[in-house]
mmCIF file of C-alpha atoms in Angstrom:
data_model
loop_
_atom_site.group_PDB
_atom_site.id
_atom_site.type_symbol
_atom_site.label_atom_id
_atom_site.label_comp_id
_atom_site.label_asym_id
_atom_site.label_seq_id
_atom_site.Cartn_x
_atom_site.Cartn_y
_atom_site.Cartn_z
ATOM 1 C CA MET A 1 0.108 0.279 0.071
ATOM 2 C CA LYS A 2 2.650 2.272 0.598
ATOM 3 C CA ASP A 3 4.715 1.589 -2.310
ATOM 4 C CA ASN A 4 1.347 2.796 -4.276
ATOM 5 C CA LYS A 5 1.067 5.993 -2.481
ATOM 6 C CA PHE A 6 4.801 6.465 -3.321
ATOM 7 C CA VAL A 7 4.568 5.592 -6.994
ATOM 8 C CA PHE A 8 1.308 7.695 -6.863
ATOM 9 C CA PHE A 9 3.245 10.749 -5.247
ATOM 10 C CA LEU A 10 5.960 10.665 -7.982
ATOM 11 C CA LEU A 11 2.862 10.807 -10.631
ATOM 12 C CA ILE A 12 1.732 14.140 -9.090
ATOM 13 C CA PRO A 13 4.085 16.184 -11.128
ATOM 14 C CA SER A 14 3.756 14.806 -14.503
ATOM 15 C CA PHE A 15 -0.165 15.008 -13.653
ATOM 16 C CA PHE A 16 -0.203 18.673 -12.938
ATOM 17 C CA PHE A 17 2.066 19.165 -16.548
ATOM 18 C CA ILE A 18 -0.463 17.480 -18.691
ATOM 19 C CA VAL A 19 -3.420 19.305 -16.819
ATOM 20 C CA PHE A 20 -1.773 22.880 -17.700
ATOM 21 C CA PHE A 21 0.177 22.445 -20.718
ATOM 22 C CA TYR A 22 -2.318 20.005 -22.481
ATOM 23 C CA LEU A 23 -5.860 19.486 -20.757
ATOM 24 C CA TYR A 24 -6.382 23.051 -19.989
ATOM 25 C CA PRO A 25 -5.373 24.552 -23.559
ATOM 26 C CA THR A 26 -7.439 22.175 -25.130
ATOM 27 C CA LEU A 27 -10.448 22.737 -23.027
ATOM 28 C CA TYR A 28 -9.998 26.674 -23.582
ATOM 29 C CA ASN A 29 -9.767 26.033 -27.125
ATOM 30 C CA LEU A 30 -13.118 24.236 -27.031
ATOM 31 C CA TYR A 31 -14.825 27.044 -25.529
ATOM 32 C CA ASN A 32 -13.208 29.535 -27.722
ATOM 33 C CA SER A 33 -14.689 27.612 -30.544
ATOM 34 C CA PHE A 34 -18.201 28.452 -29.531
ATOM 35 C CA THR A 35 -17.486 32.196 -29.044
ATOM 36 C CA ASP A 36 -17.002 35.076 -31.543
ATOM 37 C CA LEU A 37 -13.897 36.142 -29.732
ATOM 38 C CA ASN A 38 -11.739 38.627 -31.510
ATOM 39 C CA LEU A 39 -7.741 39.221 -31.220
ATOM 40 C CA PHE A 40 -8.186 42.996 -31.671
ATOM 41 C CA LYS A 41 -11.050 42.876 -28.783
ATOM 42 C CA LEU A 42 -9.763 40.716 -26.605
ATOM 43 C CA ARG A 43 -11.002 43.321 -23.506
ATOM 44 C CA LYS A 44 -14.355 42.489 -24.434
ATOM 45 C CA GLY A 45 -14.052 38.848 -24.473
ATOM 46 C CA GLY A 46 -16.141 36.568 -26.704
ATOM 47 C CA ASN A 47 -19.876 36.422 -27.074
ATOM 48 C CA TRP A 48 -21.097 32.812 -26.960
ATOM 49 C CA ILE A 49 -22.687 31.655 -30.629
ATOM 50 C CA GLY A 50 -22.839 28.090 -30.762
ATOM 51 C CA PHE A 51 -21.894 26.287 -33.745
ATOM 52 C CA GLU A 52 -21.899 29.192 -35.861
ATOM 53 C CA ASN A 53 -18.011 29.183 -36.377
ATOM 54 C CA TYR A 54 -18.415 25.296 -37.698
ATOM 55 C CA ILE A 55 -21.037 26.319 -39.601
ATOM 56 C CA ASP A 56 -18.985 29.069 -41.179
ATOM 57 C CA LEU A 57 -16.016 26.623 -41.422
ATOM 58 C CA PHE A 58 -17.578 24.237 -43.529
ATOM 59 C CA VAL A 59 -19.164 26.379 -46.073
ATOM 60 C CA ASP A 60 -16.097 28.744 -46.448
ATOM 61 C CA PRO A 61 -14.694 27.889 -50.008
ATOM 62 C CA GLU A 62 -11.325 28.408 -48.561
ATOM 63 C CA PHE A 63 -11.484 25.645 -46.144
ATOM 64 C CA VAL A 64 -12.256 23.622 -48.846
ATOM 65 C CA ARG A 65 -9.154 24.742 -50.716
ATOM 66 C CA VAL A 66 -7.203 24.363 -47.126
ATOM 67 C CA PHE A 67 -8.612 20.890 -46.687
ATOM 68 C CA PHE A 68 -7.584 19.805 -50.228
ATOM 69 C CA ASN A 69 -3.838 20.844 -50.069
ATOM 70 C CA THR A 70 -3.405 19.252 -46.261
ATOM 71 C CA THR A 71 -5.304 15.634 -47.187
ATOM 72 C CA ILE A 72 -4.018 15.271 -50.891
ATOM 73 C CA TRP A 73 -0.757 17.335 -51.635
ATOM 74 C CA LEU A 74 0.697 17.753 -47.918
ATOM 75 C CA THR A 75 -0.614 14.297 -46.240
ATOM 76 C CA LEU A 76 -1.555 11.744 -48.842
ATOM 77 C CA VAL A 77 1.265 12.628 -51.290
ATOM 78 C CA GLY A 78 3.874 13.438 -48.905
ATOM 79 C CA VAL A 79 3.531 10.384 -46.969
ATOM 80 C CA VAL A 80 3.004 8.161 -50.519
ATOM 81 C CA VAL A 81 6.578 9.241 -51.541
ATOM 82 C CA ARG A 82 8.482 8.878 -48.060
ATOM 83 C CA ILE A 83 7.020 5.327 -47.877
ATOM 84 C CA ILE A 84 8.140 4.326 -51.223
ATOM 85 C CA LEU A 85 11.956 5.885 -51.253
ATOM 86 C CA GLY A 86 12.314 4.837 -47.714
ATOM 87 C CA LEU A 87 11.783 1.580 -49.095
ATOM 88 C CA LEU A 88 13.704 1.607 -52.070
ATOM 89 C CA LEU A 89 16.729 2.738 -49.488
ATOM 90 C CA ALA A 90 16.360 0.102 -47.447
ATOM 91 C CA PHE A 91 16.710 -2.342 -49.990
ATOM 92 C CA ILE A 92 19.813 -0.676 -51.592
ATOM 93 C CA ILE A 93 21.063 0.018 -48.291
ATOM 94 C CA ASN A 94 20.742 -3.753 -47.108
ATOM 95 C CA SER A 95 21.680 -4.905 -50.423
ATOM 96 C CA GLU A 96 24.180 -7.629 -51.390
ATOM 97 C CA THR A 97 26.766 -5.277 -52.993
ATOM 98 C CA LEU A 98 26.522 -2.916 -50.428
ATOM 99 C CA ARG A 99 27.555 -5.443 -47.652
ATOM 100 C CA LYS A 100 29.957 -6.698 -49.594
ATOM 101 C CA TYR A 101 32.173 -3.125 -50.198
ATOM 102 C CA LYS A 102 31.263 -2.557 -46.480
ATOM 103 C CA LEU A 103 29.500 0.740 -47.033
ATOM 104 C CA THR A 104 26.173 0.055 -45.664
ATOM 105 C CA GLY A 105 27.410 1.638 -42.433
ATOM 106 C CA LEU A 106 28.559 4.798 -44.069
ATOM 107 C CA PHE A 107 25.146 4.979 -45.645
ATOM 108 C CA GLN A 108 23.274 4.772 -42.613
ATOM 109 C CA VAL A 109 25.597 7.216 -40.742
ATOM 110 C CA SER A 110 25.149 9.945 -43.872
ATOM 111 C CA LEU A 111 20.797 9.162 -42.987
ATOM 112 C CA ILE A 112 21.768 11.172 -40.043
ATOM 113 C CA ILE A 113 22.691 14.130 -41.509
ATOM 114 C CA PRO A 114 19.195 15.438 -43.167
ATOM 115 C CA TRP A 115 17.257 13.799 -40.171
ATOM 116 C CA ALA A 116 19.309 15.547 -37.308
ATOM 117 C CA THR A 117 18.821 18.997 -39.300
ATOM 118 C CA PRO A 118 16.257 21.539 -37.787
ATOM 119 C CA SER A 119 13.316 21.768 -39.804
ATOM 120 C CA ILE A 120 13.702 25.570 -39.892
ATOM 121 C CA VAL A 121 17.354 25.066 -41.029
ATOM 122 C CA ALA A 122 16.145 22.469 -43.537
ATOM 123 C CA VAL A 123 13.899 24.920 -45.502
ATOM 124 C CA VAL A 124 16.128 27.830 -45.285
ATOM 125 C CA VAL A 125 19.066 25.746 -47.026
ATOM 126 C CA TRP A 126 16.646 24.909 -49.658
ATOM 127 C CA ARG A 127 14.915 28.010 -50.165
ATOM 128 C CA MET A 128 18.490 29.083 -51.084
ATOM 129 C CA ILE A 129 18.842 25.965 -53.288
ATOM 130 C CA LEU A 130 15.899 26.806 -54.759
ATOM 131 C CA ASP A 131 16.104 30.124 -55.515
ATOM 132 C CA PRO A 132 15.759 31.298 -59.090
ATOM 133 C CA GLN A 133 18.788 34.058 -58.960
ATOM 134 C CA VAL A 134 21.343 32.147 -56.747
ATOM 135 C CA GLY A 135 20.179 29.006 -56.320
ATOM 136 C CA PHE A 136 22.364 25.861 -57.408
ATOM 137 C CA ILE A 137 19.382 24.389 -59.299
ATOM 138 C CA ASN A 138 18.719 27.489 -61.541
ATOM 139 C CA GLN A 139 22.129 28.220 -62.073
ATOM 140 C CA THR A 140 23.492 24.329 -63.227
ATOM 141 C CA LEU A 141 20.120 24.048 -65.019
ATOM 142 C CA VAL A 142 20.745 27.359 -67.097
ATOM 143 C CA LYS A 143 24.250 27.004 -67.518
ATOM 144 C CA TYR A 144 23.861 23.633 -69.425
ATOM 145 C CA GLY A 145 21.139 24.749 -71.502
ATOM 146 C CA ILE A 146 18.307 22.559 -70.086
ATOM 147 C CA ILE A 147 16.026 25.855 -69.430
ATOM 148 C CA THR A 148 16.453 29.370 -70.642
ATOM 149 C CA GLU A 149 15.058 31.262 -67.715
ATOM 150 C CA PRO A 150 15.726 30.550 -64.190
ATOM 151 C CA ILE A 151 12.429 28.892 -62.438
ATOM 152 C CA ALA A 152 10.787 29.898 -59.294
ATOM 153 C CA PHE A 153 10.468 27.333 -57.876
ATOM 154 C CA LEU A 154 8.726 28.265 -54.881
ATOM 155 C CA SER A 155 6.245 30.710 -56.168
ATOM 156 C CA ASN A 156 5.288 28.979 -59.587
ATOM 157 C CA THR A 157 2.218 27.371 -59.005
ATOM 158 C CA SER A 158 3.615 24.492 -61.363
ATOM 159 C CA PHE A 159 6.540 23.553 -58.753
ATOM 160 C CA VAL A 160 5.297 24.813 -55.360
ATOM 161 C CA TRP A 161 4.048 21.726 -54.305
ATOM 162 C CA PRO A 162 6.539 19.241 -55.611
ATOM 163 C CA SER A 163 9.358 21.773 -54.182
ATOM 164 C CA ILE A 164 7.524 21.372 -50.804
ATOM 165 C CA ILE A 165 7.249 18.168 -50.743
ATOM 166 C CA THR A 166 10.789 17.296 -51.734
ATOM 167 C CA ILE A 167 11.960 19.702 -48.769
ATOM 168 C CA ILE A 168 9.819 17.687 -46.197
ATOM 169 C CA THR A 169 11.251 14.453 -47.845
ATOM 170 C CA TRP A 170 14.494 15.192 -47.289
ATOM 171 C CA ASN A 171 14.568 16.116 -43.327
ATOM 172 C CA THR A 172 12.101 13.375 -42.904
ATOM 173 C CA LEU A 173 13.099 10.475 -45.314
ATOM 174 C CA PRO A 174 15.872 9.384 -43.110
ATOM 175 C CA LEU A 175 13.648 7.952 -39.916
ATOM 176 C CA VAL A 176 11.570 6.243 -42.248
ATOM 177 C CA THR A 177 14.481 4.849 -43.906
ATOM 178 C CA LEU A 178 16.232 3.460 -40.621
ATOM 179 C CA THR A 179 13.133 2.339 -39.601
ATOM 180 C CA PHE A 180 12.435 0.106 -42.677
ATOM 181 C CA LEU A 181 16.083 -0.855 -42.975
ATOM 182 C CA ALA A 182 15.571 -2.605 -39.315
ATOM 183 C CA SER A 183 12.449 -4.557 -39.938
ATOM 184 C CA LEU A 184 14.312 -5.535 -43.397
ATOM 185 C CA LYS A 185 17.131 -7.076 -41.160
ATOM 186 C CA SER A 186 14.805 -8.842 -38.684
ATOM 187 C CA VAL A 187 13.426 -11.005 -41.525
ATOM 188 C CA PRO A 188 14.628 -14.386 -40.588
ATOM 189 C CA ALA A 189 17.075 -16.041 -42.508
ATOM 190 C CA GLU A 190 15.452 -19.218 -42.642
ATOM 191 C CA LEU A 191 12.694 -17.718 -44.278
ATOM 192 C CA LEU A 192 14.734 -16.280 -47.378
ATOM 193 C CA ASP A 193 16.939 -19.681 -47.427
ATOM 194 C CA ALA A 194 13.518 -21.489 -48.037
ATOM 195 C CA ALA A 195 12.466 -19.591 -51.018
ATOM 196 C CA THR A 196 15.739 -19.619 -52.659
ATOM 197 C CA VAL A 197 15.898 -23.203 -52.507
ATOM 198 C CA ASP A 198 12.054 -22.885 -53.861
ATOM 199 C CA GLY A 199 13.986 -21.589 -56.768
ATOM 200 C CA ALA A 200 12.494 -17.751 -55.684
ATOM 201 C CA ASN A 201 14.624 -15.078 -57.349
ATOM 202 C CA LYS A 202 15.733 -11.655 -55.810
ATOM 203 C CA LEU A 203 12.303 -9.833 -57.152
ATOM 204 C CA GLN A 204 10.075 -12.685 -55.895
ATOM 205 C CA ARG A 205 11.735 -13.125 -52.039
ATOM 206 C CA ALA A 206 11.468 -9.165 -51.771
ATOM 207 C CA PHE A 207 7.646 -9.365 -52.869
ATOM 208 C CA TYR A 208 6.424 -12.505 -51.304
ATOM 209 C CA VAL A 209 8.901 -12.879 -48.220
ATOM 210 C CA ILE A 210 10.232 -9.632 -47.179
ATOM 211 C CA LEU A 211 7.767 -7.189 -47.853
ATOM 212 C CA PRO A 212 4.709 -9.016 -46.071
ATOM 213 C CA HIS A 213 7.460 -9.299 -43.092
ATOM 214 C CA MET A 214 7.490 -5.675 -43.391
ATOM 215 C CA ILE A 215 3.861 -4.816 -43.478
ATOM 216 C CA PRO A 216 3.284 -3.881 -39.695
ATOM 217 C CA SER A 217 6.148 -1.558 -39.937
ATOM 218 C CA ILE A 218 4.715 0.011 -43.314
ATOM 219 C CA ILE A 219 1.259 0.692 -42.073
ATOM 220 C CA VAL A 220 3.227 1.954 -38.368
ATOM 221 C CA MET A 221 5.228 4.205 -40.650
ATOM 222 C CA ILE A 222 2.173 5.742 -42.722
ATOM 223 C CA LEU A 223 0.327 6.451 -39.684
ATOM 224 C CA MET A 224 3.326 8.168 -37.688
ATOM 225 C CA SER A 225 4.198 10.014 -40.917
ATOM 226 C CA THR A 226 0.487 11.102 -41.351
ATOM 227 C CA PHE A 227 0.351 12.320 -37.565
ATOM 228 C CA TRP A 228 3.560 14.225 -38.154
ATOM 229 C CA THR A 229 2.871 15.457 -41.482
ATOM 230 C CA PHE A 230 -0.963 16.556 -41.141
ATOM 231 C CA ASN A 231 -0.871 19.442 -38.718
ATOM 232 C CA ASN A 232 2.864 20.746 -39.582
ATOM 233 C CA PHE A 233 3.146 24.510 -39.495
ATOM 234 C CA ALA A 234 6.838 25.401 -40.540
ATOM 235 C CA TYR A 235 7.654 23.719 -43.604
ATOM 236 C CA VAL A 236 4.822 25.082 -45.439
ATOM 237 C CA TRP A 237 5.274 28.572 -44.066
ATOM 238 C CA LEU A 238 8.646 29.151 -43.858
ATOM 239 C CA ALA A 239 9.098 27.744 -47.651
ATOM 240 C CA THR A 240 6.234 29.622 -49.086
ATOM 241 C CA GLY A 241 4.228 31.701 -46.337
ATOM 242 C CA ALA A 242 0.833 29.711 -47.817
ATOM 243 C CA GLY A 243 1.661 31.430 -51.005
ATOM 244 C CA PRO A 244 1.244 32.502 -53.697
ATOM 245 C CA GLY A 245 -1.695 33.803 -52.143
ATOM 246 C CA THR A 246 -3.013 31.428 -50.703
ATOM 247 C CA PHE A 247 -2.020 28.207 -53.094
ATOM 248 C CA THR A 248 -0.217 26.332 -50.334
ATOM 249 C CA ASN A 249 -2.310 27.364 -47.557
ATOM 250 C CA VAL A 250 -2.960 24.408 -45.210
ATOM 251 C CA MET A 251 -4.601 23.918 -42.281
ATOM 252 C CA ALA A 252 -1.989 24.660 -39.809
ATOM 253 C CA THR A 253 -0.887 28.070 -41.979
ATOM 254 C CA GLU A 254 -4.673 28.781 -41.964
ATOM 255 C CA VAL A 255 -5.359 28.701 -38.121
ATOM 256 C CA TYR A 256 -2.511 31.184 -37.814
ATOM 257 C CA LEU A 257 -3.627 33.437 -40.514
ATOM 258 C CA LYS A 258 -7.326 33.286 -39.007
ATOM 259 C CA ALA A 259 -6.277 34.035 -35.815
ATOM 260 C CA PHE A 260 -3.059 36.210 -35.662
ATOM 261 C CA VAL A 261 -3.772 38.225 -39.075
ATOM 262 C CA ASP A 262 -7.547 38.291 -39.519
ATOM 263 C CA GLY A 263 -8.220 38.065 -35.531
ATOM 264 C CA ARG A 264 -10.762 36.006 -35.630
ATOM 265 C CA MET A 265 -10.113 33.827 -32.761
ATOM 266 C CA GLY A 266 -13.149 31.963 -32.311
ATOM 267 C CA TYR A 267 -12.931 30.806 -35.582
ATOM 268 C CA SER A 268 -9.290 29.577 -35.593
ATOM 269 C CA SER A 269 -10.235 27.897 -32.470
ATOM 270 C CA ALA A 270 -13.007 26.001 -33.945
ATOM 271 C CA LEU A 271 -10.585 25.046 -37.288
ATOM 272 C CA GLY A 272 -7.939 23.814 -34.337
ATOM 273 C CA ILE A 273 -10.403 21.873 -32.756
ATOM 274 C CA VAL A 274 -11.221 20.001 -36.079
ATOM 275 C CA MET A 275 -8.008 19.500 -36.684
ATOM 276 C CA ALA A 276 -7.455 18.100 -33.436
ATOM 277 C CA SER A 277 -10.371 15.714 -33.810
ATOM 278 C CA ILE A 278 -8.588 14.066 -37.454
ATOM 279 C CA MET A 279 -5.497 13.516 -35.483
ATOM 280 C CA THR A 280 -7.416 11.977 -32.563
ATOM 281 C CA VAL A 281 -8.609 9.232 -35.292
ATOM 282 C CA PHE A 282 -5.493 8.606 -36.233
ATOM 283 C CA GLY A 283 -3.573 8.398 -32.696
ATOM 284 C CA ILE A 284 -6.359 6.092 -31.632
ATOM 285 C CA ILE A 285 -5.878 3.946 -34.870
ATOM 286 C CA TYR A 286 -2.049 4.036 -34.306
ATOM 287 C CA LEU A 287 -2.324 3.155 -30.316
ATOM 288 C CA ARG A 288 -4.800 0.204 -31.416
ATOM 289 C CA MET A 289 -2.352 -1.053 -33.384
ATOM 290 C CA ILE A 290 0.851 -0.937 -31.205
ATOM 291 C CA VAL A 291 -1.259 -2.708 -28.501
ATOM 292 C CA LYS A 292 -2.177 -5.418 -30.499
ATOM 293 C CA ARG A 293 1.467 -5.819 -31.808
ATOM 294 C CA ASN A 294 2.682 -5.554 -28.306
ATOM 295 C CA LEU A 295 -0.075 -8.579 -27.602
ATOM 296 C CA LYS A 296 1.422 -10.588 -30.052
ATOM 297 C CA GLU A 297 4.519 -10.572 -29.130
ATOM 298 C CA ILE A 298 3.728 -11.472 -25.729
ATOM 299 C CA PHE A 299 1.370 -14.011 -25.879
#
């Protein structure tokens, strides 16, 4: 009994931390979403308006664009690109050729560099690389006659989303790759040997033996990447400022713009609650998968 009291005593700081830094702000934000709170009229406070902010949100044409940009471009395309490239890189790093020349370790260490780079630094560096005047890519393309005029990668609507996805992929791909590499190394050698004896070539072993074994890791990485990407603010805002115009505006940047530019704190809170609700669904799915996976390992 004394041990239980001592454990409870140790948990008190964490409990207060969760209440004051997570629970209270969430409940306060939820309350504000039902008011007309305005940043420029904070002294007056917000009047209770019920679900008006949520109704305005779902009938707002800009929200449709923002939701599309967030779910399709930022999340779906971005996550699919990372998963595919992560799998390819994991197979390459684990290939017999690199192991033969003892280059696997070098490639693994080199992956740490972009992963360890803060997102702000990554965006600033890539802005310089993609710059139409002094950027390395434009200078190279013009020098070799591939293009005649520099391309404004971050302000041209034809190139801006691929450019943003490139920045995010460069910064976050290493974690995906290393996760898949660990899963790849955990494939039992007996399964691969049995497949080889049965006449399976490298491609068949990859598709029918290795990939099925990696499916749990792939699903977990899809959910985690979705979770990290969906509510991301830094990459889009630092790269384009949600521009050109509002072409790359996503839900996270829309929350900022509505709250601190338009001053519509209540509306911004409603949008934040919608985002949090969507992420909660992904979080529940992720936790259920982790619990099921752990239970299988135990039993």
